[in-house]
């Protein structure tokens, strides 16, 4: 389909289990040691990502890991087991805090940071850990790790010459999707519809048509070419021009059909179910507090605010001013 096939598979697909293999009450909350709420919410959302938790609880990575020193997969494996198996009401994510600089050089202990950036750095660190020990892994094979098989997908970008109608397709792997909510943002579906609507390229982008052999006006359409098993969406709440927080409410569904936003819109519905959200409270994006809502393996929703873990219902979850949304196929 226009993409190079991986030359080597790092992690076999058949080992991924999307349903919880063990159903139980929610695990422990996480202590806040001062401006560490941005870490806590991401750790909780990843802990309650069923295919990732199933894999980490199997010990499969640590049993074969030969990495010297810091390994994010081993760290997450120990953390998830500690959270889900602890009898304590709250625990300290000590290993993560101790190795913060290995996760992202920009993170400084005791300083408020952005939860989305911590998520991206955590997934990247886990991806690097999965590839450690695999020599001569080609670029396409990097998309066959357990991390990319769970969180990863492919975007398709189609540029159409408005003069001769020639098309050029390109593909890009992703682990998360960031969405601009400044325009037409009453709901998540309107934001996604706007994303897949063809847009004329700015003249500065200078599209040179290979068929016309000259610079020409062109339009660009971006679609999801291959959907991830777990779709992570960031609703951009920091205005790029003013730096102020965008506090508007964006409606989002419990069940999301990705099919209308795919390259092939004619197939069967591609349903995803909401299982976690991150919320930011505060007047600006540079301060405030992060908390999250997650669905535990028992099928019930919980509000997780640092060390507090409290029951809630889906109506409460859907009424939040969400910052990050996690959907599972």
Coordinates of C-alpha atoms in Angstrom, one line a residue:
X1 CA 0.0 0.0 0.0
X2 CA 2.9 2.3 -0.7
X3 CA 4.8 1.6 2.5
X4 CA 8.0 -0.5 2.8
X5 CA 7.4 -3.8 4.6
X6 CA 9.5 -4.4 7.7
X7 CA 12.5 -6.5 7.1
X8 CA 12.5 -7.8 10.6
X9 CA 9.8 -8.2 13.2
X10 CA 10.9 -7.2 16.7
X11 CA 7.6 -8.3 18.4
X12 CA 5.1 -10.7 16.9
X13 CA 1.5 -9.4 16.6
X14 CA -0.2 -12.6 17.8
X15 CA 1.1 -11.9 21.4
X16 CA -0.9 -8.7 21.8
X17 CA -4.0 -9.2 23.9
X18 CA -6.4 -6.3 23.9
X19 CA -8.6 -7.6 26.8
X20 CA -7.6 -7.7 30.4
X21 CA -6.3 -11.1 31.3
X22 CA -6.9 -10.5 35.0
X23 CA -9.9 -8.5 36.4
X24 CA -9.5 -6.8 39.7
X25 CA -10.2 -3.7 41.7
X26 CA -8.2 -0.6 40.8
X27 CA -4.6 -0.4 42.1
X28 CA -2.9 2.1 44.3
X29 CA -2.8 5.9 43.9
X30 CA 0.5 7.7 43.4
X31 CA 2.1 10.1 45.9
X32 CA 2.9 13.6 44.7
X33 CA 6.3 14.8 45.8
X34 CA 5.8 18.3 44.6
X35 CA 4.9 19.1 41.1
X36 CA 4.9 15.5 40.0
X37 CA 1.2 15.2 39.1
X38 CA 2.2 15.3 35.4
X39 CA 4.2 12.1 35.9
X40 CA 1.4 10.4 38.0
X41 CA -1.3 10.9 35.4
X42 CA 0.7 9.4 32.5
X43 CA 1.9 6.5 34.7
X44 CA -1.8 5.7 35.6
X45 CA -3.1 6.0 32.1
X46 CA -0.3 3.6 30.8
X47 CA -0.9 1.2 33.8
X48 CA -4.6 0.9 32.7
X49 CA -3.8 0.4 29.0
X50 CA -4.9 -3.3 28.8
X51 CA -2.5 -4.6 26.0
X52 CA 0.5 -2.9 27.6
X53 CA -0.4 -4.0 31.1
X54 CA -0.9 -7.6 30.0
X55 CA 2.5 -7.6 28.4
X56 CA 4.3 -6.0 31.3
X57 CA 2.6 -8.3 33.8
X58 CA 3.9 -11.3 31.8
X59 CA 7.6 -10.5 32.7
X60 CA 8.4 -11.2 29.1
X61 CA 10.6 -8.2 28.6
X62 CA 12.6 -8.4 31.9
X63 CA 13.3 -12.1 31.4
X64 CA 15.1 -11.4 28.1
X65 CA 16.4 -7.9 28.7
X66 CA 20.2 -7.5 28.3
X67 CA 20.3 -3.8 28.6
X68 CA 22.9 -2.4 30.9
X69 CA 21.8 0.4 33.2
X70 CA 18.5 2.2 32.7
X71 CA 15.7 0.4 30.9
X72 CA 12.3 2.1 30.6
X73 CA 10.5 -1.2 29.9
X74 CA 11.9 -2.8 33.0
X75 CA 11.0 0.3 35.0
X76 CA 7.4 0.3 33.7
X77 CA 7.1 -3.5 34.3
X78 CA 8.1 -3.1 37.9
X79 CA 5.9 0.0 38.3
X80 CA 2.7 -1.6 36.9
X81 CA 3.1 -4.7 38.9
X82 CA 3.6 -2.6 42.1
X83 CA 0.5 -0.5 41.4
X84 CA -1.8 -3.3 40.6
X85 CA -0.6 -5.8 43.2
X86 CA 0.0 -3.4 46.1
X87 CA -2.3 -3.6 49.1
X88 CA -1.4 0.0 50.0
X89 CA -3.8 2.9 49.1
X90 CA -0.9 4.8 47.5
X91 CA 2.7 4.2 46.5
X92 CA 5.7 6.2 45.5
X93 CA 6.8 5.9 41.8
X94 CA 10.4 6.2 43.1
X95 CA 12.2 4.5 40.1
X96 CA 10.6 6.8 37.6
X97 CA 11.4 9.9 39.6
X98 CA 15.0 8.7 40.2
X99 CA 15.6 8.2 36.5
X100 CA 13.7 11.2 35.2
X101 CA 16.7 12.6 33.2
X102 CA 17.0 9.3 31.3
X103 CA 13.3 9.6 30.2
X104 CA 13.7 13.2 29.0
X105 CA 16.6 15.6 29.4
X106 CA 14.3 18.6 29.8
X107 CA 12.5 17.2 32.9
X108 CA 13.7 18.7 36.2
X109 CA 12.6 17.2 39.5
X110 CA 10.4 19.6 41.5
X111 CA 9.4 21.7 38.5
X112 CA 6.0 21.5 36.9
X113 CA 6.1 20.0 33.4
X114 CA 3.7 19.1 30.7
X115 CA 1.9 15.7 30.9
X116 CA 1.8 15.3 27.1
X117 CA 5.5 15.9 26.7
X118 CA 6.1 13.3 29.5
X119 CA 3.9 10.8 27.7
X120 CA 5.8 11.3 24.4
X121 CA 9.2 10.9 26.1
X122 CA 8.0 7.9 28.0
X123 CA 6.8 6.1 24.9
X124 CA 10.1 7.0 23.1
X125 CA 12.1 5.7 26.0
X126 CA 10.1 2.4 26.0
X127 CA 10.6 2.2 22.2
X128 CA 14.4 2.6 22.6
X129 CA 14.4 -0.1 25.2
X130 CA 12.5 -2.5 22.9
X131 CA 15.1 -2.0 20.2
X132 CA 18.1 -2.4 22.5
X133 CA 20.1 -5.5 21.6
X134 CA 18.6 -5.7 18.1
X135 CA 21.4 -5.0 15.7
X136 CA 20.9 -3.5 12.2
X137 CA 17.2 -2.9 12.7
X138 CA 15.9 -1.0 9.7
X139 CA 13.7 2.0 10.0
X140 CA 10.5 0.2 9.1
X141 CA 11.2 -2.6 11.6
X142 CA 11.1 0.0 14.4
X143 CA 7.4 0.0 13.8
X144 CA 7.1 -3.6 14.9
X145 CA 8.0 -3.2 18.5
X146 CA 5.4 -3.9 21.2
X147 CA 5.1 -0.1 21.8
X148 CA 4.5 0.7 18.1
X149 CA 2.2 -2.3 17.7
X150 CA 0.0 -0.9 20.6
X151 CA 0.2 2.9 20.2
X152 CA 1.5 3.2 16.6
X153 CA -0.2 3.9 13.3
X154 CA 0.5 5.5 10.0
X155 CA -0.8 8.7 8.5
X156 CA -1.2 9.1 4.7
X157 CA -0.5 12.5 3.1
X158 CA -1.9 12.9 -0.4
X159 CA -0.8 16.1 -2.3
X160 CA -2.9 16.7 -5.5
X161 CA -1.7 19.1 -8.2
X162 CA -4.6 21.4 -9.0
X163 CA -3.3 21.9 -12.5
X164 CA -3.0 18.3 -13.8
X165 CA -4.6 16.4 -10.9
X166 CA -1.4 14.2 -10.4
X167 CA -1.1 12.9 -6.9
X168 CA 1.8 12.2 -4.6
X169 CA 1.4 10.0 -1.6
X170 CA 3.6 9.8 1.5
X171 CA 3.4 7.9 4.8
X172 CA 4.5 8.7 8.3
X173 CA 4.4 6.6 11.5
X174 CA 3.0 8.1 14.7
X175 CA 2.5 7.1 18.3
X176 CA 0.1 9.9 19.2
X177 CA -1.9 12.6 17.4
X178 CA -2.0 16.3 18.4
X179 CA -5.2 18.2 17.4
X180 CA -5.7 21.9 17.0
X181 CA -9.0 22.9 18.7
X182 CA -9.0 26.6 18.0
X183 CA -11.3 26.3 14.9
X184 CA -14.5 24.3 14.6
X185 CA -13.9 22.6 17.9
X186 CA -17.3 22.0 19.4
X187 CA -16.7 18.3 19.4
X188 CA -13.9 15.8 18.7
X189 CA -15.6 14.6 15.6
X190 CA -15.7 18.1 14.1
X191 CA -12.0 18.5 14.9
X192 CA -11.2 15.1 13.2
X193 CA -13.4 16.0 10.2
X194 CA -11.5 19.3 9.8
X195 CA -8.2 17.3 9.9
X196 CA -9.1 15.1 6.9
X197 CA -10.6 17.9 4.8
X198 CA -8.3 18.8 1.8
X199 CA -6.6 22.1 2.2
X200 CA -4.8 24.2 -0.4
X201 CA -1.1 24.5 0.2
X202 CA 0.4 27.8 1.1
X203 CA 2.4 29.4 -1.8
X204 CA 5.5 29.3 0.5
X205 CA 5.4 25.5 0.4
X206 CA 6.3 25.6 -3.3
X207 CA 4.9 22.3 -4.5
X208 CA 6.8 21.2 -7.7
X209 CA 4.6 18.8 -9.7
X210 CA 6.6 15.9 -11.2
X211 CA 4.1 15.6 -14.1
X212 CA 3.8 19.4 -14.9
X213 CA 7.6 19.8 -14.3
X214 CA 6.9 23.2 -12.6
X215 CA 5.7 24.8 -9.4
X216 CA 1.9 24.6 -9.2
X217 CA -1.0 25.2 -6.8
X218 CA -1.8 22.0 -4.9
X219 CA -4.1 20.6 -2.1
X220 CA -3.1 18.3 0.7
X221 CA -5.3 15.7 2.5
X222 CA -4.1 13.8 5.6
X223 CA -5.9 10.6 6.6
X224 CA -5.2 7.7 9.0
X225 CA -3.9 5.0 6.8
X226 CA -3.3 2.3 9.4
X227 CA -5.1 2.7 12.7
X228 CA -3.3 2.0 16.0
X229 CA -4.7 -0.4 18.6
X230 CA -4.6 2.4 21.1
X231 CA -5.3 5.9 19.8
X232 CA -3.8 8.7 21.9
X233 CA -5.1 12.2 21.2
X234 CA -3.9 15.5 22.5
X235 CA -6.3 18.4 22.4
X236 CA -3.9 21.3 22.1
X237 CA -4.8 23.7 24.9
X238 CA -1.9 26.1 24.7
X239 CA -2.5 28.8 22.1
X240 CA 0.7 28.9 19.9
X241 CA 0.4 32.7 19.4
X242 CA -0.5 34.0 22.8
X243 CA 0.6 31.1 25.1
X244 CA -2.7 31.4 27.0
X245 CA -4.8 28.3 27.8
X246 CA -7.7 27.3 25.6
X247 CA -10.4 26.4 28.1
X248 CA -13.3 25.6 25.7
X249 CA -15.2 22.4 26.3
X250 CA -14.7 19.9 23.4
X251 CA -17.3 17.1 23.4
X252 CA -15.9 13.6 23.0
X253 CA -17.7 10.2 22.8
X254 CA -17.3 7.1 24.8
X255 CA -17.1 5.1 21.5
X256 CA -15.3 6.6 18.5
X257 CA -15.6 5.2 14.9
X258 CA -12.3 5.9 13.1
X259 CA -13.6 4.8 9.7
X260 CA -14.6 8.2 8.4
X261 CA -11.1 9.5 9.0
X262 CA -9.3 6.6 7.3
X263 CA -7.7 6.5 3.8
X264 CA -10.3 3.7 3.0
X265 CA -13.6 5.0 4.3
X266 CA -15.6 2.2 2.7
X267 CA -14.7 -0.6 5.1
X268 CA -16.3 -1.9 8.3
X269 CA -16.6 0.5 11.3
X270 CA -13.4 0.8 13.3
X271 CA -14.7 1.3 16.8
X272 CA -12.5 2.5 19.7
X273 CA -13.6 2.7 23.3
X274 CA -12.5 5.5 25.7
X275 CA -10.5 4.1 28.7
X276 CA -8.6 7.0 30.1
X277 CA -8.4 10.8 30.0
X278 CA -6.1 13.4 31.4
X279 CA -7.4 16.8 32.7
X280 CA -5.5 20.0 33.4
X281 CA -6.9 22.5 35.9
X282 CA -5.5 26.0 36.1
X283 CA -5.5 29.3 34.4
X284 CA -2.4 28.8 32.3
X285 CA -0.6 25.8 30.7
X286 CA 2.6 26.6 32.7
X287 CA 1.1 25.9 36.1
X288 CA -1.9 24.2 37.7
X289 CA -2.6 20.6 38.3
X290 CA -3.1 17.3 36.3
X291 CA -5.5 14.5 37.2
X292 CA -6.9 11.6 35.3
X293 CA -9.9 9.3 34.9
X294 CA -9.2 5.7 34.0
X295 CA -11.3 2.5 33.5
X296 CA -9.9 -0.3 35.6
X297 CA -9.9 -4.0 34.7
X298 CA -13.2 -4.5 36.5
X299 CA -14.9 -2.2 33.9
X300 CA -15.5 0.6 36.3
X301 CA -14.3 4.2 36.1
X302 CA -12.2 5.9 38.7
X303 CA -11.0 9.5 39.3
X304 CA -7.2 9.3 40.0
X305 CA -5.9 12.5 41.6
X306 CA -2.4 11.6 42.9
X307 CA -2.8 9.4 45.9
X308 CA -6.7 9.5 45.8
X309 CA -8.6 6.9 43.8
X310 CA -12.3 7.4 43.8
X311 CA -15.3 5.8 42.0
X312 CA -17.0 7.8 39.3
X313 CA -19.4 7.2 36.4
X314 CA -19.1 7.7 32.7
X315 CA -21.2 10.8 32.7
X316 CA -18.6 12.5 35.0
X317 CA -15.8 11.3 32.7
X318 CA -17.5 12.7 29.5
X319 CA -18.2 16.1 31.2
X320 CA -14.5 17.0 31.7
X321 CA -12.4 19.6 29.9
X322 CA -10.1 16.9 28.5
X323 CA -6.5 17.4 27.5
X324 CA -5.5 13.9 26.6
X325 CA -7.8 11.1 25.4
X326 CA -7.0 7.4 25.2
X327 CA -9.1 5.1 23.0
X328 CA -8.6 1.3 22.6
X329 CA -9.8 -0.8 19.6

